[in-house]
Amino acid sequence: MPTITPIPSPPGLPLIGNAAQIDTDSQFRSFSMFADKYGEIFRLHLPGGNHLVLGNSYRIVDELCDEKRFVKIPGGVLGEIRNGVHDGLFTVSFTVLQSRLSAS
């Protein structure tokens, strides 16, 4: 059985997580510095108990986009956007995706 390795994450502060470590004028530079230190995938802790997982290499993004291994379930705002734009990269519902995958 494969070992599950936790996604690396910089230490954060209570309540605000890593929000204070992100430069509001240059988020890209902040994310690049995190990537240099934590690798091709890392997790940021945000206020309200939210998490943001960032993949920053072609290999990781390609793996995360494998719809046979990972399920995307649009909720919240994306669920509402789907009502207007229907099925798209980020808005397709799991049942639609499942039926398309089983048909192929």
PDB file of N, CA and C in Angstrom:
ATOM      1  N   MET A   1       0.853  -1.185   0.000  1.00  0.00           N
ATOM      2  CA  MET A   1       0.000   0.000   0.000  1.00  0.00           C
ATOM      3  C   MET A   1       0.892   1.239   0.000  1.00  0.00           C
ATOM      4  N   PRO A   2       0.620   2.197  -0.893  1.00  0.00           N
ATOM      5  CA  PRO A   2       1.462   3.394  -0.955  1.00  0.00           C
ATOM      6  C   PRO A   2       1.331   4.259   0.304  1.00  0.00           C
ATOM      7  N   THR A   3       2.410   4.920   0.615  1.00  0.00           N
ATOM      8  CA  THR A   3       2.413   5.832   1.756  1.00  0.00           C
ATOM      9  C   THR A   3       1.869   7.186   1.319  1.00  0.00           C
ATOM     10  N   ILE A   4       0.999   7.756   2.128  1.00  0.00           N
ATOM     11  CA  ILE A   4       0.456   9.079   1.825  1.00  0.00           C
ATOM     12  C   ILE A   4       1.336  10.118   2.505  1.00  0.00           C
ATOM     13  N   THR A   5       1.894  10.992   1.686  1.00  0.00           N
ATOM     14  CA  THR A   5       2.749  12.052   2.196  1.00  0.00           C
ATOM     15  C   THR A   5       1.937  13.337   2.281  1.00  0.00           C
ATOM     16  N   PRO A   6       1.920  13.998   3.435  1.00  0.00           N
ATOM     17  CA  PRO A   6       1.165  15.249   3.539  1.00  0.00           C
ATOM     18  C   PRO A   6       1.728  16.319   2.595  1.00  0.00           C
ATOM     19  N   ILE A   7       0.854  17.171   2.100  1.00  0.00           N
ATOM     20  CA  ILE A   7       1.284  18.276   1.244  1.00  0.00           C
ATOM     21  C   ILE A   7       2.032  19.279   2.125  1.00  0.00           C
ATOM     22  N   PRO A   8       3.261  19.672   1.726  1.00  0.00           N
ATOM     23  CA  PRO A   8       4.015  20.617   2.558  1.00  0.00           C
ATOM     24  C   PRO A   8       3.317  21.971   2.662  1.00  0.00           C
ATOM     25  N   SER A   9       3.551  22.621   3.779  1.00  0.00           N
ATOM     26  CA  SER A   9       2.892  23.896   4.046  1.00  0.00           C
ATOM     27  C   SER A   9       3.770  24.755   4.951  1.00  0.00           C
ATOM     28  N   PRO A  10       3.858  26.046   4.655  1.00  0.00           N
ATOM     29  CA  PRO A  10       4.592  26.915   5.577  1.00  0.00           C
ATOM     30  C   PRO A  10       3.805  27.073   6.875  1.00  0.00           C
ATOM     31  N   PRO A  11       4.510  27.253   7.989  1.00  0.00           N
ATOM     32  CA  PRO A  11       3.792  27.485   9.244  1.00  0.00           C
ATOM     33  C   PRO A  11       3.027  28.805   9.174  1.00  0.00           C
ATOM     34  N   GLY A  12       1.861  28.819   9.734  1.00  0.00           N
ATOM     35  CA  GLY A  12       1.042  30.028   9.723  1.00  0.00           C
ATOM     36  C   GLY A  12       0.724  30.494  11.125  1.00  0.00           C
ATOM     37  N   LEU A  13      -0.028  31.550  11.197  1.00  0.00           N
ATOM     38  CA  LEU A  13      -0.451  32.116  12.474  1.00  0.00           C
ATOM     39  C   LEU A  13      -1.879  31.688  12.790  1.00  0.00           C
ATOM     40  N   PRO A  14      -2.234  31.626  14.078  1.00  0.00           N
ATOM     41  CA  PRO A  14      -3.626  31.301  14.422  1.00  0.00           C
ATOM     42  C   PRO A  14      -4.590  32.306  13.782  1.00  0.00           C
ATOM     43  N   LEU A  15      -5.718  31.833  13.366  1.00  0.00           N
ATOM     44  CA  LEU A  15      -6.812  32.609  12.757  1.00  0.00           C
ATOM     45  C   LEU A  15      -6.519  33.078  11.334  1.00  0.00           C
ATOM     46  N   ILE A  16      -5.339  33.616  11.054  1.00  0.00           N
ATOM     47  CA  ILE A  16      -5.076  34.158   9.714  1.00  0.00           C
ATOM     48  C   ILE A  16      -4.229  33.241   8.847  1.00  0.00           C
ATOM     49  N   GLY A  17      -3.699  32.164   9.416  1.00  0.00           N
ATOM     50  CA  GLY A  17      -2.912  31.214   8.631  1.00  0.00           C
ATOM     51  C   GLY A  17      -1.710  31.864   7.984  1.00  0.00           C
ATOM     52  N   ASN A  18      -1.596  31.712   6.658  1.00  0.00           N
ATOM     53  CA  ASN A  18      -0.462  32.258   5.905  1.00  0.00           C
ATOM     54  C   ASN A  18      -0.784  33.577   5.221  1.00  0.00           C
ATOM     55  N   ALA A  19      -1.945  34.155   5.487  1.00  0.00           N
ATOM     56  CA  ALA A  19      -2.362  35.378   4.790  1.00  0.00           C
ATOM     57  C   ALA A  19      -1.356  36.509   4.943  1.00  0.00           C
ATOM     58  N   ALA A  20      -0.754  36.653   6.108  1.00  0.00           N
ATOM     59  CA  ALA A  20       0.206  37.743   6.338  1.00  0.00           C
ATOM     60  C   ALA A  20       1.512  37.523   5.583  1.00  0.00           C
ATOM     61  N   GLN A  21       1.750  36.309   5.088  1.00  0.00           N
ATOM     62  CA  GLN A  21       2.982  36.004   4.363  1.00  0.00           C
ATOM     63  C   GLN A  21       2.840  36.235   2.858  1.00  0.00           C
ATOM     64  N   ILE A  22       1.664  36.591   2.409  1.00  0.00           N
ATOM     65  CA  ILE A  22       1.435  36.830   0.980  1.00  0.00           C
ATOM     66  C   ILE A  22       1.485  38.322   0.725  1.00  0.00           C
ATOM     67  N   ASP A  23       2.415  38.739  -0.132  1.00  0.00           N
ATOM     68  CA  ASP A  23       2.587  40.148  -0.487  1.00  0.00           C
ATOM     69  C   ASP A  23       1.385  40.591  -1.327  1.00  0.00           C
ATOM     70  N   THR A  24       0.605  41.522  -0.828  1.00  0.00           N
ATOM     71  CA  THR A  24      -0.611  41.941  -1.536  1.00  0.00           C
ATOM     72  C   THR A  24      -0.299  42.672  -2.844  1.00  0.00           C
ATOM     73  N   ASP A  25       0.910  43.209  -2.977  1.00  0.00           N
ATOM     74  CA  ASP A  25       1.300  43.889  -4.215  1.00  0.00           C
ATOM     75  C   ASP A  25       1.898  42.929  -5.243  1.00  0.00           C
ATOM     76  N   SER A  26       2.381  41.779  -4.797  1.00  0.00           N
ATOM     77  CA  SER A  26       2.995  40.824  -5.715  1.00  0.00           C
ATOM     78  C   SER A  26       2.767  39.398  -5.230  1.00  0.00           C
ATOM     79  N   GLN A  27       1.542  38.926  -5.397  1.00  0.00           N
ATOM     80  CA  GLN A  27       1.201  37.578  -4.965  1.00  0.00           C
ATOM     81  C   GLN A  27       2.058  36.545  -5.697  1.00  0.00           C
ATOM     82  N   PHE A  28       2.326  36.777  -6.982  1.00  0.00           N
ATOM     83  CA  PHE A  28       3.118  35.839  -7.767  1.00  0.00           C
ATOM     84  C   PHE A  28       4.503  35.639  -7.142  1.00  0.00           C
ATOM     85  N   ARG A  29       5.120  36.722  -6.705  1.00  0.00           N
ATOM     86  CA  ARG A  29       6.441  36.619  -6.078  1.00  0.00           C
ATOM     87  C   ARG A  29       6.340  35.804  -4.782  1.00  0.00           C
ATOM     88  N   SER A  30       5.297  36.030  -4.004  1.00  0.00           N
ATOM     89  CA  SER A  30       5.106  35.257  -2.770  1.00  0.00           C
ATOM     90  C   SER A  30       4.940  33.773  -3.082  1.00  0.00           C
ATOM     91  N   PHE A  31       4.094  33.447  -4.067  1.00  0.00           N
ATOM     92  CA  PHE A  31       3.876  32.050  -4.427  1.00  0.00           C
ATOM     93  C   PHE A  31       5.155  31.420  -4.975  1.00  0.00           C
ATOM     94  N   SER A  32       5.945  32.189  -5.723  1.00  0.00           N
ATOM     95  CA  SER A  32       7.220  31.683  -6.241  1.00  0.00           C
ATOM     96  C   SER A  32       8.189  31.374  -5.105  1.00  0.00           C
ATOM     97  N   MET A  33       8.213  32.225  -4.087  1.00  0.00           N
ATOM     98  CA  MET A  33       9.089  31.980  -2.942  1.00  0.00           C
ATOM     99  C   MET A  33       8.630  30.730  -2.181  1.00  0.00           C
ATOM    100  N   PHE A  34       7.318  30.555  -2.015  1.00  0.00           N
ATOM    101  CA  PHE A  34       6.807  29.334  -1.375  1.00  0.00           C
ATOM    102  C   PHE A  34       7.211  28.105  -2.200  1.00  0.00           C
ATOM    103  N   ALA A  35       7.078  28.207  -3.527  1.00  0.00           N
ATOM    104  CA  ALA A  35       7.418  27.078  -4.405  1.00  0.00           C
ATOM    105  C   ALA A  35       8.900  26.727  -4.294  1.00  0.00           C
ATOM    106  N   ASP A  36       9.760  27.740  -4.235  1.00  0.00           N
ATOM    107  CA  ASP A  36      11.196  27.477  -4.089  1.00  0.00           C
ATOM    108  C   ASP A  36      11.488  26.727  -2.798  1.00  0.00           C
ATOM    109  N   LYS A  37      10.741  27.045  -1.756  1.00  0.00           N
ATOM    110  CA  LYS A  37      10.999  26.433  -0.452  1.00  0.00           C
ATOM    111  C   LYS A  37      10.261  25.109  -0.255  1.00  0.00           C
ATOM    112  N   TYR A  38       9.017  24.992  -0.753  1.00  0.00           N
ATOM    113  CA  TYR A  38       8.184  23.830  -0.439  1.00  0.00           C
ATOM    114  C   TYR A  38       7.970  22.870  -1.611  1.00  0.00           C
ATOM    115  N   GLY A  39       8.429  23.217  -2.795  1.00  0.00           N
ATOM    116  CA  GLY A  39       8.360  22.288  -3.919  1.00  0.00           C
ATOM    117  C   GLY A  39       7.208  22.539  -4.868  1.00  0.00           C
ATOM    118  N   GLU A  40       6.951  21.518  -5.709  1.00  0.00           N
ATOM    119  CA  GLU A  40       6.013  21.697  -6.809  1.00  0.00           C
ATOM    120  C   GLU A  40       4.538  21.671  -6.407  1.00  0.00           C
ATOM    121  N   ILE A  41       4.249  21.321  -5.171  1.00  0.00           N
ATOM    122  CA  ILE A  41       2.884  21.413  -4.662  1.00  0.00           C
ATOM    123  C   ILE A  41       2.969  21.782  -3.186  1.00  0.00           C
ATOM    124  N   PHE A  42       2.140  22.740  -2.774  1.00  0.00           N
ATOM    125  CA  PHE A  42       2.137  23.148  -1.371  1.00  0.00           C
ATOM    126  C   PHE A  42       0.758  23.667  -1.002  1.00  0.00           C
ATOM    127  N   ARG A  43       0.500  23.722   0.311  1.00  0.00           N
ATOM    128  CA  ARG A  43      -0.800  24.148   0.831  1.00  0.00           C
ATOM    129  C   ARG A  43      -0.611  25.423   1.648  1.00  0.00           C
ATOM    130  N   LEU A  44      -1.509  26.365   1.444  1.00  0.00           N
ATOM    131  CA  LEU A  44      -1.542  27.578   2.258  1.00  0.00           C
ATOM    132  C   LEU A  44      -2.807  27.552   3.104  1.00  0.00           C
ATOM    133  N   HIS A  45      -2.680  27.970   4.334  1.00  0.00           N
ATOM    134  CA  HIS A  45      -3.820  28.065   5.248  1.00  0.00           C
ATOM    135  C   HIS A  45      -4.304  29.514   5.229  1.00  0.00           C
ATOM    136  N   LEU A  46      -5.585  29.702   5.030  1.00  0.00           N
ATOM    137  CA  LEU A  46      -6.156  31.036   4.903  1.00  0.00           C
ATOM    138  C   LEU A  46      -7.146  31.305   6.035  1.00  0.00           C
ATOM    139  N   PRO A  47      -7.509  32.564   6.227  1.00  0.00           N
ATOM    140  CA  PRO A  47      -8.486  32.891   7.275  1.00  0.00           C
ATOM    141  C   PRO A  47      -9.782  32.106   7.091  1.00  0.00           C
ATOM    142  N   GLY A  48     -10.429  31.811   8.213  1.00  0.00           N
ATOM    143  CA  GLY A  48     -11.700  31.102   8.175  1.00  0.00           C
ATOM    144  C   GLY A  48     -11.552  29.596   8.031  1.00  0.00           C
ATOM    145  N   GLY A  49     -10.335  29.084   8.192  1.00  0.00           N
ATOM    146  CA  GLY A  49     -10.121  27.644   8.083  1.00  0.00           C
ATOM    147  C   GLY A  49     -10.044  27.133   6.656  1.00  0.00           C
ATOM    148  N   ASN A  50      -9.951  28.039   5.684  1.00  0.00           N
ATOM    149  CA  ASN A  50      -9.849  27.638   4.281  1.00  0.00           C
ATOM    150  C   ASN A  50      -8.414  27.269   3.933  1.00  0.00           C
ATOM    151  N   HIS A  51      -8.269  26.442   2.907  1.00  0.00           N
ATOM    152  CA  HIS A  51      -6.959  26.018   2.439  1.00  0.00           C
ATOM    153  C   HIS A  51      -6.867  26.260   0.938  1.00  0.00           C
ATOM    154  N   LEU A  52      -5.670  26.525   0.470  1.00  0.00           N
ATOM    155  CA  LEU A  52      -5.404  26.702  -0.947  1.00  0.00           C
ATOM    156  C   LEU A  52      -4.229  25.808  -1.289  1.00  0.00           C
ATOM    157  N   VAL A  53      -4.431  24.871  -2.207  1.00  0.00           N
ATOM    158  CA  VAL A  53      -3.345  23.989  -2.644  1.00  0.00           C
ATOM    159  C   VAL A  53      -2.901  24.482  -4.009  1.00  0.00           C
ATOM    160  N   LEU A  54      -1.604  24.749  -4.121  1.00  0.00           N
ATOM    161  CA  LEU A  54      -1.051  25.259  -5.375  1.00  0.00           C
ATOM    162  C   LEU A  54      -0.108  24.237  -5.982  1.00  0.00           C
ATOM    163  N   GLY A  55      -0.333  23.932  -7.244  1.00  0.00           N
ATOM    164  CA  GLY A  55       0.573  23.088  -8.020  1.00  0.00           C
ATOM    165  C   GLY A  55       1.310  23.996  -8.978  1.00  0.00           C
ATOM    166  N   ASN A  56       2.638  23.903  -9.022  1.00  0.00           N
ATOM    167  CA  ASN A  56       3.389  24.868  -9.833  1.00  0.00           C
ATOM    168  C   ASN A  56       4.382  24.211 -10.775  1.00  0.00           C
ATOM    169  N   SER A  57       4.052  23.018 -11.250  1.00  0.00           N
ATOM    170  CA  SER A  57       4.852  22.401 -12.302  1.00  0.00           C
ATOM    171  C   SER A  57       3.890  21.749 -13.290  1.00  0.00           C
ATOM    172  N   TYR A  58       4.338  21.600 -14.504  1.00  0.00           N
ATOM    173  CA  TYR A  58       3.499  20.970 -15.516  1.00  0.00           C
ATOM    174  C   TYR A  58       3.110  19.565 -15.075  1.00  0.00           C
ATOM    175  N   ARG A  59       4.060  18.820 -14.505  1.00  0.00           N
ATOM    176  CA  ARG A  59       3.810  17.436 -14.088  1.00  0.00           C
ATOM    177  C   ARG A  59       2.680  17.360 -13.068  1.00  0.00           C
ATOM    178  N   ILE A  60       2.713  18.215 -12.063  1.00  0.00           N
ATOM    179  CA  ILE A  60       1.680  18.201 -11.018  1.00  0.00           C
ATOM    180  C   ILE A  60       0.328  18.638 -11.576  1.00  0.00           C
ATOM    181  N   VAL A  61       0.313  19.702 -12.361  1.00  0.00           N
ATOM    182  CA  VAL A  61      -0.956  20.188 -12.921  1.00  0.00           C
ATOM    183  C   VAL A  61      -1.558  19.135 -13.845  1.00  0.00           C
ATOM    184  N   ASP A  62      -0.721  18.483 -14.654  1.00  0.00           N
ATOM    185  CA  ASP A  62      -1.204  17.428 -15.540  1.00  0.00           C
ATOM    186  C   ASP A  62      -1.808  16.282 -14.722  1.00  0.00           C
ATOM    187  N   GLU A  63      -1.153  15.923 -13.627  1.00  0.00           N
ATOM    188  CA  GLU A  63      -1.669  14.855 -12.773  1.00  0.00           C
ATOM    189  C   GLU A  63      -2.989  15.255 -12.108  1.00  0.00           C
ATOM    190  N   LEU A  64      -3.083  16.491 -11.636  1.00  0.00           N
ATOM    191  CA  LEU A  64      -4.306  16.958 -10.979  1.00  0.00           C
ATOM    192  C   LEU A  64      -5.484  17.065 -11.945  1.00  0.00           C
ATOM    193  N   CYS A  65      -5.200  17.235 -13.232  1.00  0.00           N
ATOM    194  CA  CYS A  65      -6.263  17.338 -14.231  1.00  0.00           C
ATOM    195  C   CYS A  65      -6.736  15.980 -14.741  1.00  0.00           C
ATOM    196  N   ASP A  66      -6.145  14.891 -14.249  1.00  0.00           N
ATOM    197  CA  ASP A  66      -6.552  13.545 -14.649  1.00  0.00           C
ATOM    198  C   ASP A  66      -7.922  13.252 -14.044  1.00  0.00           C
ATOM    199  N   GLU A  67      -8.968  13.350 -14.846  1.00  0.00           N
ATOM    200  CA  GLU A  67     -10.339  13.215 -14.357  1.00  0.00           C
ATOM    201  C   GLU A  67     -10.679  11.787 -13.941  1.00  0.00           C
ATOM    202  N   LYS A  68      -9.849  10.818 -14.287  1.00  0.00           N
ATOM    203  CA  LYS A  68     -10.084   9.444 -13.854  1.00  0.00           C
ATOM    204  C   LYS A  68      -9.561   9.224 -12.434  1.00  0.00           C
ATOM    205  N   ARG A  69      -8.698  10.107 -11.948  1.00  0.00           N
ATOM    206  CA  ARG A  69      -8.124   9.957 -10.609  1.00  0.00           C
ATOM    207  C   ARG A  69      -8.638  10.988  -9.616  1.00  0.00           C
ATOM    208  N   PHE A  70      -9.086  12.140 -10.103  1.00  0.00           N
ATOM    209  CA  PHE A  70      -9.521  13.211  -9.215  1.00  0.00           C
ATOM    210  C   PHE A  70     -10.901  13.688  -9.621  1.00  0.00           C
ATOM    211  N   VAL A  71     -11.750  13.911  -8.645  1.00  0.00           N
ATOM    212  CA  VAL A  71     -13.115  14.358  -8.889  1.00  0.00           C
ATOM    213  C   VAL A  71     -13.203  15.839  -8.559  1.00  0.00           C
ATOM    214  N   LYS A  72     -13.832  16.586  -9.432  1.00  0.00           N
ATOM    215  CA  LYS A  72     -14.087  17.990  -9.124  1.00  0.00           C
ATOM    216  C   LYS A  72     -15.587  18.169  -8.942  1.00  0.00           C
ATOM    217  N   ILE A  73     -15.928  18.768  -7.845  1.00  0.00           N
ATOM    218  CA  ILE A  73     -17.335  18.983  -7.531  1.00  0.00           C
ATOM    219  C   ILE A  73     -17.534  20.485  -7.352  1.00  0.00           C
ATOM    220  N   PRO A  74     -18.021  21.160  -8.397  1.00  0.00           N
ATOM    221  CA  PRO A  74     -18.185  22.604  -8.273  1.00  0.00           C
ATOM    222  C   PRO A  74     -19.264  22.950  -7.250  1.00  0.00           C
ATOM    223  N   GLY A  75     -18.939  23.820  -6.362  1.00  0.00           N
ATOM    224  CA  GLY A  75     -19.896  24.250  -5.350  1.00  0.00           C
ATOM    225  C   GLY A  75     -19.795  25.748  -5.180  1.00  0.00           C
ATOM    226  N   GLY A  76     -20.604  26.286  -4.343  1.00  0.00           N
ATOM    227  CA  GLY A  76     -20.558  27.722  -4.072  1.00  0.00           C
ATOM    228  C   GLY A  76     -20.760  28.528  -5.328  1.00  0.00           C
ATOM    229  N   VAL A  77     -19.846  29.445  -5.573  1.00  0.00           N
ATOM    230  CA  VAL A  77     -19.935  30.351  -6.715  1.00  0.00           C
ATOM    231  C   VAL A  77     -19.887  29.583  -8.030  1.00  0.00           C
ATOM    232  N   LEU A  78     -18.992  28.574  -8.135  1.00  0.00           N
ATOM    233  CA  LEU A  78     -18.910  27.815  -9.387  1.00  0.00           C
ATOM    234  C   LEU A  78     -20.209  27.075  -9.680  1.00  0.00           C
ATOM    235  N   GLY A  79     -20.861  26.590  -8.636  1.00  0.00           N
ATOM    236  CA  GLY A  79     -22.150  25.945  -8.829  1.00  0.00           C
ATOM    237  C   GLY A  79     -23.179  26.909  -9.390  1.00  0.00           C
ATOM    238  N   GLU A  80     -23.133  28.148  -8.937  1.00  0.00           N
ATOM    239  CA  GLU A  80     -24.056  29.172  -9.446  1.00  0.00           C
ATOM    240  C   GLU A  80     -23.696  29.581 -10.873  1.00  0.00           C
ATOM    241  N   ILE A  81     -22.397  29.714 -11.148  1.00  0.00           N
ATOM    242  CA  ILE A  81     -21.952  30.092 -12.503  1.00  0.00           C
ATOM    243  C   ILE A  81     -22.391  29.031 -13.504  1.00  0.00           C
ATOM    244  N   ARG A  82     -22.350  27.755 -13.080  1.00  0.00           N
ATOM    245  CA  ARG A  82     -22.743  26.658 -13.965  1.00  0.00           C
ATOM    246  C   ARG A  82     -24.166  26.838 -14.473  1.00  0.00           C
ATOM    247  N   ASN A  83     -25.048  27.425 -13.656  1.00  0.00           N
ATOM    248  CA  ASN A  83     -26.426  27.660 -14.092  1.00  0.00           C
ATOM    249  C   ASN A  83     -26.480  28.543 -15.331  1.00  0.00           C
ATOM    250  N   GLY A  84     -25.486  29.441 -15.485  1.00  0.00           N
ATOM    251  CA  GLY A  84     -25.481  30.333 -16.647  1.00  0.00           C
ATOM    252  C   GLY A  84     -24.629  29.845 -17.796  1.00  0.00           C
ATOM    253  N   VAL A  85     -23.481  29.235 -17.504  1.00  0.00           N
ATOM    254  CA  VAL A  85     -22.552  28.851 -18.577  1.00  0.00           C
ATOM    255  C   VAL A  85     -22.559  27.357 -18.866  1.00  0.00           C
ATOM    256  N   HIS A  86     -23.257  26.590 -18.065  1.00  0.00           N
ATOM    257  CA  HIS A  86     -23.374  25.137 -18.214  1.00  0.00           C
ATOM    258  C   HIS A  86     -22.027  24.448 -17.998  1.00  0.00           C
ATOM    259  N   ASP A  87     -21.782  23.326 -18.685  1.00  0.00           N
ATOM    260  CA  ASP A  87     -20.583  22.532 -18.424  1.00  0.00           C
ATOM    261  C   ASP A  87     -19.343  23.177 -19.035  1.00  0.00           C
ATOM    262  N   GLY A  88     -18.353  23.368 -18.204  1.00  0.00           N
ATOM    263  CA  GLY A  88     -17.070  23.897 -18.640  1.00  0.00           C
ATOM    264  C   GLY A  88     -15.972  23.244 -17.825  1.00  0.00           C
ATOM    265  N   LEU A  89     -14.748  23.684 -18.011  1.00  0.00           N
ATOM    266  CA  LEU A  89     -13.603  23.087 -17.330  1.00  0.00           C
ATOM    267  C   LEU A  89     -13.779  23.052 -15.823  1.00  0.00           C
ATOM    268  N   PHE A  90     -14.266  24.144 -15.237  1.00  0.00           N
ATOM    269  CA  PHE A  90     -14.398  24.217 -13.787  1.00  0.00           C
ATOM    270  C   PHE A  90     -15.836  24.071 -13.302  1.00  0.00           C
ATOM    271  N   THR A  91     -16.792  23.959 -14.212  1.00  0.00           N
ATOM    272  CA  THR A  91     -18.193  23.966 -13.781  1.00  0.00           C
ATOM    273  C   THR A  91     -18.950  22.682 -14.086  1.00  0.00           C
ATOM    274  N   VAL A  92     -18.328  21.705 -14.740  1.00  0.00           N
ATOM    275  CA  VAL A  92     -19.038  20.465 -15.057  1.00  0.00           C
ATOM    276  C   VAL A  92     -19.385  19.729 -13.760  1.00  0.00           C
ATOM    277  N   SER A  93     -20.601  19.194 -13.703  1.00  0.00           N
ATOM    278  CA  SER A  93     -21.022  18.484 -12.493  1.00  0.00           C
ATOM    279  C   SER A  93     -20.440  17.077 -12.495  1.00  0.00           C
ATOM    280  N   PHE A  94     -20.317  16.497 -11.328  1.00  0.00           N
ATOM    281  CA  PHE A  94     -19.733  15.168 -11.204  1.00  0.00           C
ATOM    282  C   PHE A  94     -20.555  14.124 -11.944  1.00  0.00           C
ATOM    283  N   THR A  95     -21.878  14.206 -11.876  1.00  0.00           N
ATOM    284  CA  THR A  95     -22.712  13.201 -12.541  1.00  0.00           C
ATOM    285  C   THR A  95     -22.554  13.277 -14.060  1.00  0.00           C
ATOM    286  N   VAL A  96     -22.449  14.473 -14.611  1.00  0.00           N
ATOM    287  CA  VAL A  96     -22.232  14.631 -16.057  1.00  0.00           C
ATOM    288  C   VAL A  96     -20.865  14.076 -16.420  1.00  0.00           C
ATOM    289  N   LEU A  97     -19.862  14.410 -15.639  1.00  0.00           N
ATOM    290  CA  LEU A  97     -18.503  13.938 -15.897  1.00  0.00           C
ATOM    291  C   LEU A  97     -18.445  12.419 -15.810  1.00  0.00           C
ATOM    292  N   GLN A  98     -19.095  11.848 -14.799  1.00  0.00           N
ATOM    293  CA  GLN A  98     -19.100  10.407 -14.616  1.00  0.00           C
ATOM    294  C   GLN A  98     -19.742   9.702 -15.814  1.00  0.00           C
ATOM    295  N   SER A  99     -20.856  10.233 -16.297  1.00  0.00           N
ATOM    296  CA  SER A  99     -21.536   9.616 -17.429  1.00  0.00           C
ATOM    297  C   SER A  99     -20.682   9.719 -18.694  1.00  0.00           C
ATOM    298  N   ARG A 100     -19.979  10.832 -18.877  1.00  0.00           N
ATOM    299  CA  ARG A 100     -19.105  10.980 -20.055  1.00  0.00           C
ATOM    300  C   ARG A 100     -17.928  10.033 -19.986  1.00  0.00           C
ATOM    301  N   LEU A 101     -17.350   9.848 -18.807  1.00  0.00           N
ATOM    302  CA  LEU A 101     -16.208   8.948 -18.659  1.00  0.00           C
ATOM    303  C   LEU A 101     -16.616   7.490 -18.867  1.00  0.00           C
ATOM    304  N   SER A 102     -17.792   7.114 -18.389  1.00  0.00           N
ATOM    305  CA  SER A 102     -18.221   5.727 -18.551  1.00  0.00           C
ATOM    306  C   SER A 102     -18.593   5.436 -20.011  1.00  0.00           C
ATOM    307  N   ALA A 103     -18.984   6.446 -20.765  1.00  0.00           N
ATOM    308  CA  ALA A 103     -19.329   6.273 -22.173  1.00  0.00           C
ATOM    309  C   ALA A 103     -18.094   6.127 -23.051  1.00  0.00           C
ATOM    310  N   SER A 104     -16.945   6.626 -22.549  1.00  0.00           N
ATOM    311  CA  SER A 104     -15.737   6.566 -23.400  1.00  0.00           C
ATOM    312  C   SER A 104     -14.948   5.301 -23.186  1.00  0.00           C
TER     313      SER A 104
END
